[in-house]
Coordinates of C-alpha atoms in Angstrom, one line a residue:
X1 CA 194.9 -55.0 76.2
X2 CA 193.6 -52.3 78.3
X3 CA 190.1 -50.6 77.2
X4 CA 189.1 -47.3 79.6
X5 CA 185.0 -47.4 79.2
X6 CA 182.9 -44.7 81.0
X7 CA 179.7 -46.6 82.5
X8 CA 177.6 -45.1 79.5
X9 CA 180.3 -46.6 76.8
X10 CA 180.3 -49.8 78.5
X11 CA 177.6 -51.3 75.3
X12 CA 180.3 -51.2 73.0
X13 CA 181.5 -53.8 74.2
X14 CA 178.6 -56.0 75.6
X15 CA 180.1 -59.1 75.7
X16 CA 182.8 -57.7 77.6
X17 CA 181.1 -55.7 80.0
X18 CA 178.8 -58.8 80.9
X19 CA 181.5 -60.7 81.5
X20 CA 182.9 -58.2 83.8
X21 CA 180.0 -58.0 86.0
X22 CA 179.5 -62.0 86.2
X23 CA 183.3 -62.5 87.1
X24 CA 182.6 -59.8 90.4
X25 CA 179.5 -62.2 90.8
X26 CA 182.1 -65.1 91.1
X27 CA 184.9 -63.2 92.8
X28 CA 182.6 -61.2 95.5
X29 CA 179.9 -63.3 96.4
X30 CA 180.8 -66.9 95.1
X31 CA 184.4 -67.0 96.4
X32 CA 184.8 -64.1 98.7
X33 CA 181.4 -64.7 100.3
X34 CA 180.3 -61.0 100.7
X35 CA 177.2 -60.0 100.8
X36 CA 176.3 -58.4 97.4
X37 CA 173.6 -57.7 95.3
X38 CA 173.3 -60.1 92.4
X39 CA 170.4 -59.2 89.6
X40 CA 168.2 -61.4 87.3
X41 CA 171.5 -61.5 85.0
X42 CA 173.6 -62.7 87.2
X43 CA 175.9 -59.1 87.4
X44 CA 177.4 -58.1 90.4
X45 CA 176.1 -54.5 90.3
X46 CA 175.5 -52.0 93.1
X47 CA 174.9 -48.1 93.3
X48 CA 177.9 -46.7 92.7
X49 CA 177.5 -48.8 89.1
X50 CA 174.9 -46.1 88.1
X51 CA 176.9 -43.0 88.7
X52 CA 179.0 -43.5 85.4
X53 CA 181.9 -44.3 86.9
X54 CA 185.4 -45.3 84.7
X55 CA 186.2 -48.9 84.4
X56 CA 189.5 -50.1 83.6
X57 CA 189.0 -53.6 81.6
X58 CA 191.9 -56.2 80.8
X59 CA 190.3 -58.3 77.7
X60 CA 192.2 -61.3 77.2
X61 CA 193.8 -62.2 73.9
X62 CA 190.6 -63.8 73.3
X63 CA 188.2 -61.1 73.8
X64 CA 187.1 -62.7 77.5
X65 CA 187.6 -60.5 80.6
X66 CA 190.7 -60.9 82.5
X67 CA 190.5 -58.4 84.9
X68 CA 188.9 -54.4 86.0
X69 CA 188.6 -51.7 88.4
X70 CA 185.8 -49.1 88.9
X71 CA 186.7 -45.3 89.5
X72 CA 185.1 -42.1 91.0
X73 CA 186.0 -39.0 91.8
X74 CA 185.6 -38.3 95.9
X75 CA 183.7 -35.1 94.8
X76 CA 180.8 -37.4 94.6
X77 CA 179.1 -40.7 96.3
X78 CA 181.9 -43.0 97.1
X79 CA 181.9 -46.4 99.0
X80 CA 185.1 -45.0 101.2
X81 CA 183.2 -42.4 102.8
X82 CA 179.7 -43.8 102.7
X83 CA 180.1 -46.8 104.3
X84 CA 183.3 -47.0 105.3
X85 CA 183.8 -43.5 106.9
X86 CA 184.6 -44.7 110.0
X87 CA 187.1 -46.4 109.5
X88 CA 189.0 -43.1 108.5
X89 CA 189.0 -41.1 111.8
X90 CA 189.5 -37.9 110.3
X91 CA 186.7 -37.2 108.2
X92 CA 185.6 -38.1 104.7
X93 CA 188.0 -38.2 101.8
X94 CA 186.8 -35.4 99.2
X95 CA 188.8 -33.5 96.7
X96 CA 189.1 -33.4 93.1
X97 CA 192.6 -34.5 92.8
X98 CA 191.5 -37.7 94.8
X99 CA 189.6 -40.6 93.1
X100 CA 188.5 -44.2 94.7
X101 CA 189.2 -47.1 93.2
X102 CA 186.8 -50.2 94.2
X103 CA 186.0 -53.5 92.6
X104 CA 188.9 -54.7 92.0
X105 CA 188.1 -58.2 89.8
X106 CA 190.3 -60.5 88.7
X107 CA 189.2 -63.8 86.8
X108 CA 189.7 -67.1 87.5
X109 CA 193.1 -68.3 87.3
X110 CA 194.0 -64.7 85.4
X111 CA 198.3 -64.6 85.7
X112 CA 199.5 -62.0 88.3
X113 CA 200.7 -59.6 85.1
X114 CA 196.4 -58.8 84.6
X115 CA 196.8 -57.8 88.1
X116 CA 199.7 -55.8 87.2
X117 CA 198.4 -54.2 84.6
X118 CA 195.3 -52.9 85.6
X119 CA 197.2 -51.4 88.4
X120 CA 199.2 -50.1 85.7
X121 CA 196.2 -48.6 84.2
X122 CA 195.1 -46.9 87.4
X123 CA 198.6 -45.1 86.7
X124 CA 197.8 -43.9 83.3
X125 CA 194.1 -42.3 84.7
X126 CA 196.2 -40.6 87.7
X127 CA 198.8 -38.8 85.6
X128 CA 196.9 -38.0 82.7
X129 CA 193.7 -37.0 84.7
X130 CA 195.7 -34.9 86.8
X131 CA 195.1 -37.3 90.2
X132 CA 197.5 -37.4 93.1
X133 CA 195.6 -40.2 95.0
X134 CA 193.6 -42.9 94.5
X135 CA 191.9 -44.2 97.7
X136 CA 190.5 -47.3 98.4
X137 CA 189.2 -50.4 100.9
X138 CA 190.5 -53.3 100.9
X139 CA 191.0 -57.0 102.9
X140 CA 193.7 -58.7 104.0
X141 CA 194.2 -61.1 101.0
X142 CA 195.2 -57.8 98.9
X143 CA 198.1 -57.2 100.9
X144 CA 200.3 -59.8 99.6
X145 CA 199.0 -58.7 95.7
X146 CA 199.3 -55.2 95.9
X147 CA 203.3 -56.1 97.5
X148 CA 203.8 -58.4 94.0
X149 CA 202.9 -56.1 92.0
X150 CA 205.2 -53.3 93.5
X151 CA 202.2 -50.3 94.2
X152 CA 201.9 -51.0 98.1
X153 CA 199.3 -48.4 99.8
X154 CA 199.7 -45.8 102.7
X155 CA 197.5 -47.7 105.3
X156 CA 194.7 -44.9 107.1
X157 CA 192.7 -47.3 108.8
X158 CA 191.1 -50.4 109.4
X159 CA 189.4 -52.8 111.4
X160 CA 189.5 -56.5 111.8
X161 CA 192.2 -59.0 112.6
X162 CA 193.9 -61.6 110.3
X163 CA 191.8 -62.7 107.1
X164 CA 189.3 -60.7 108.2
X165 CA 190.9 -57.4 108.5
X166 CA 189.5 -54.6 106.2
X167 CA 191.8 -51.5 105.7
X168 CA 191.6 -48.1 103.6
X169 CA 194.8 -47.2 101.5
X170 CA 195.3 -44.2 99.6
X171 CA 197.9 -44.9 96.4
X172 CA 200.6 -42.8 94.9
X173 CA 202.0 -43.1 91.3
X174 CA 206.0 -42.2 91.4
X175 CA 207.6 -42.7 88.2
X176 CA 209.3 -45.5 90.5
X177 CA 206.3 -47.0 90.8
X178 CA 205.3 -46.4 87.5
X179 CA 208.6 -48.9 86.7
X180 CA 208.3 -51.4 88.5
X181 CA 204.2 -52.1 87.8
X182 CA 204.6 -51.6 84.3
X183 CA 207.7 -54.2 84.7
X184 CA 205.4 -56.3 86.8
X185 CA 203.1 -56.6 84.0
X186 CA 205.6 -56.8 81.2
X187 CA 203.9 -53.8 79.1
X188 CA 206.0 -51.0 77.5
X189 CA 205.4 -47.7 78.8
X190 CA 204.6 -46.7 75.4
X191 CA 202.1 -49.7 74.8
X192 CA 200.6 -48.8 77.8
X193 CA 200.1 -45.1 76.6
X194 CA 198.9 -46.2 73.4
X195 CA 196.4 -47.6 74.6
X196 CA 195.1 -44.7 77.4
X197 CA 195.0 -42.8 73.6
X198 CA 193.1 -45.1 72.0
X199 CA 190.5 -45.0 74.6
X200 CA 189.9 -41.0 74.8
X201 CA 191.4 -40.0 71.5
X202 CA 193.6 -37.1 73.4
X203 CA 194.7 -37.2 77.1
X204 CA 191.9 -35.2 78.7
X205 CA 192.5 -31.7 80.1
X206 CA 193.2 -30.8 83.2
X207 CA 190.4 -28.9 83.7
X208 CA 187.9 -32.3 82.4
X209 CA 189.3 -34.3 85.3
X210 CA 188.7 -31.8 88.2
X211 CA 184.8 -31.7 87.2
X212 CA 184.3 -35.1 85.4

């Protein structure tokens, strides 16, 4: 299922949390090889960790970790714009109906649906926070995920060639989209809803998500 924790909310559920922070360990620096900050714990952790952002979690049937994503609002710190801004061309990304989605984790050997729906999940934040775009860097391996899953980005930059290409998308949420994720990942729109619920009681206002 899908749990929607702000950083401050992530110690109900310590055992997950901790394993989401030593699966990025595993994903980022052991198998990616990217130079990352790894603490005493052995949690993949960096700034952008201490500015509460959202996390989208998959916990497997078995309570583990299966997969999650880590959101901001552009109205604030981002990775996009501060350390990535020139790959943009045009100027930083900032506006309250924008949001950046980083750290995308998946687990080892986690099926392609987790994949599916967290993406899925990113879909619930955008239409009940009031979002338009989610933006985002990425490398080449994520091309041919993002494609199986059915939620391809519009591409605004990048640098690099083959493997070692890194790009900046920016991500829509049409209700044809919408279909064929939640499809992907073999979750009922109304599952799916349920749990967004579950996680904030009532779907935020409006207003929340344009100062949150």
């Amino acid at each position: 299922m899908l749990h929607y924790l702000y950083g401050h909310d992530l110690h109900q559920h310590p055992e997950l949390a901790a394993a989401m922070f030593r699966d990025r360990t595993d994903q980022f620096h052991t198998r990616l090889g990217w130079d990352v900050t790894i603490d005493e714990q052995g949690f993949e952790r960096d700034q952008y960790d201490d500015l509460d952002p959202l996390y989208v979690i998959w916990e497997n049937a078995d309570g583990s970790h299966g997969g999650s994503m880590r959101f901001l609002p552009t109205t604030g710190p981002v990775m996009v714009n501060d350390v990535f801004g020139h790959l943009l061309g045009g100027g930083p990304v900032v506006s309250p109906l924008i949001w950046e989605c980083t750290r995308f984790c998946l687990a080892r050997n986690a099926p392609s649906s987790v994949a599916a729906a967290l993406m899925l999940g990113g879909g619930e934040i955008m239409t009940n926070f009031g979002i338009r775009h989610f933006v985002g860097v990425f490398d080449a391996r994520m091309v041919r995920i993002y494609r199986a899953i059915g939620s391809s980005p519009e591409v605004l930059g990048g640098e690099g060639e083959g493997r070692e290409r890194i790009s900046v998308g920016l991500w829509e949420f049409s209700p044809e989209a919408r279909a064929r994720v939640a499809a992907r990942a073999g979750i009922p729109a109304e599952l799916s809803r349920l749990w967004f619920d579950r996680s904030f009681g009532t779907p935020p206002p409006r207003e929340m998500a344009l100062t949150a």
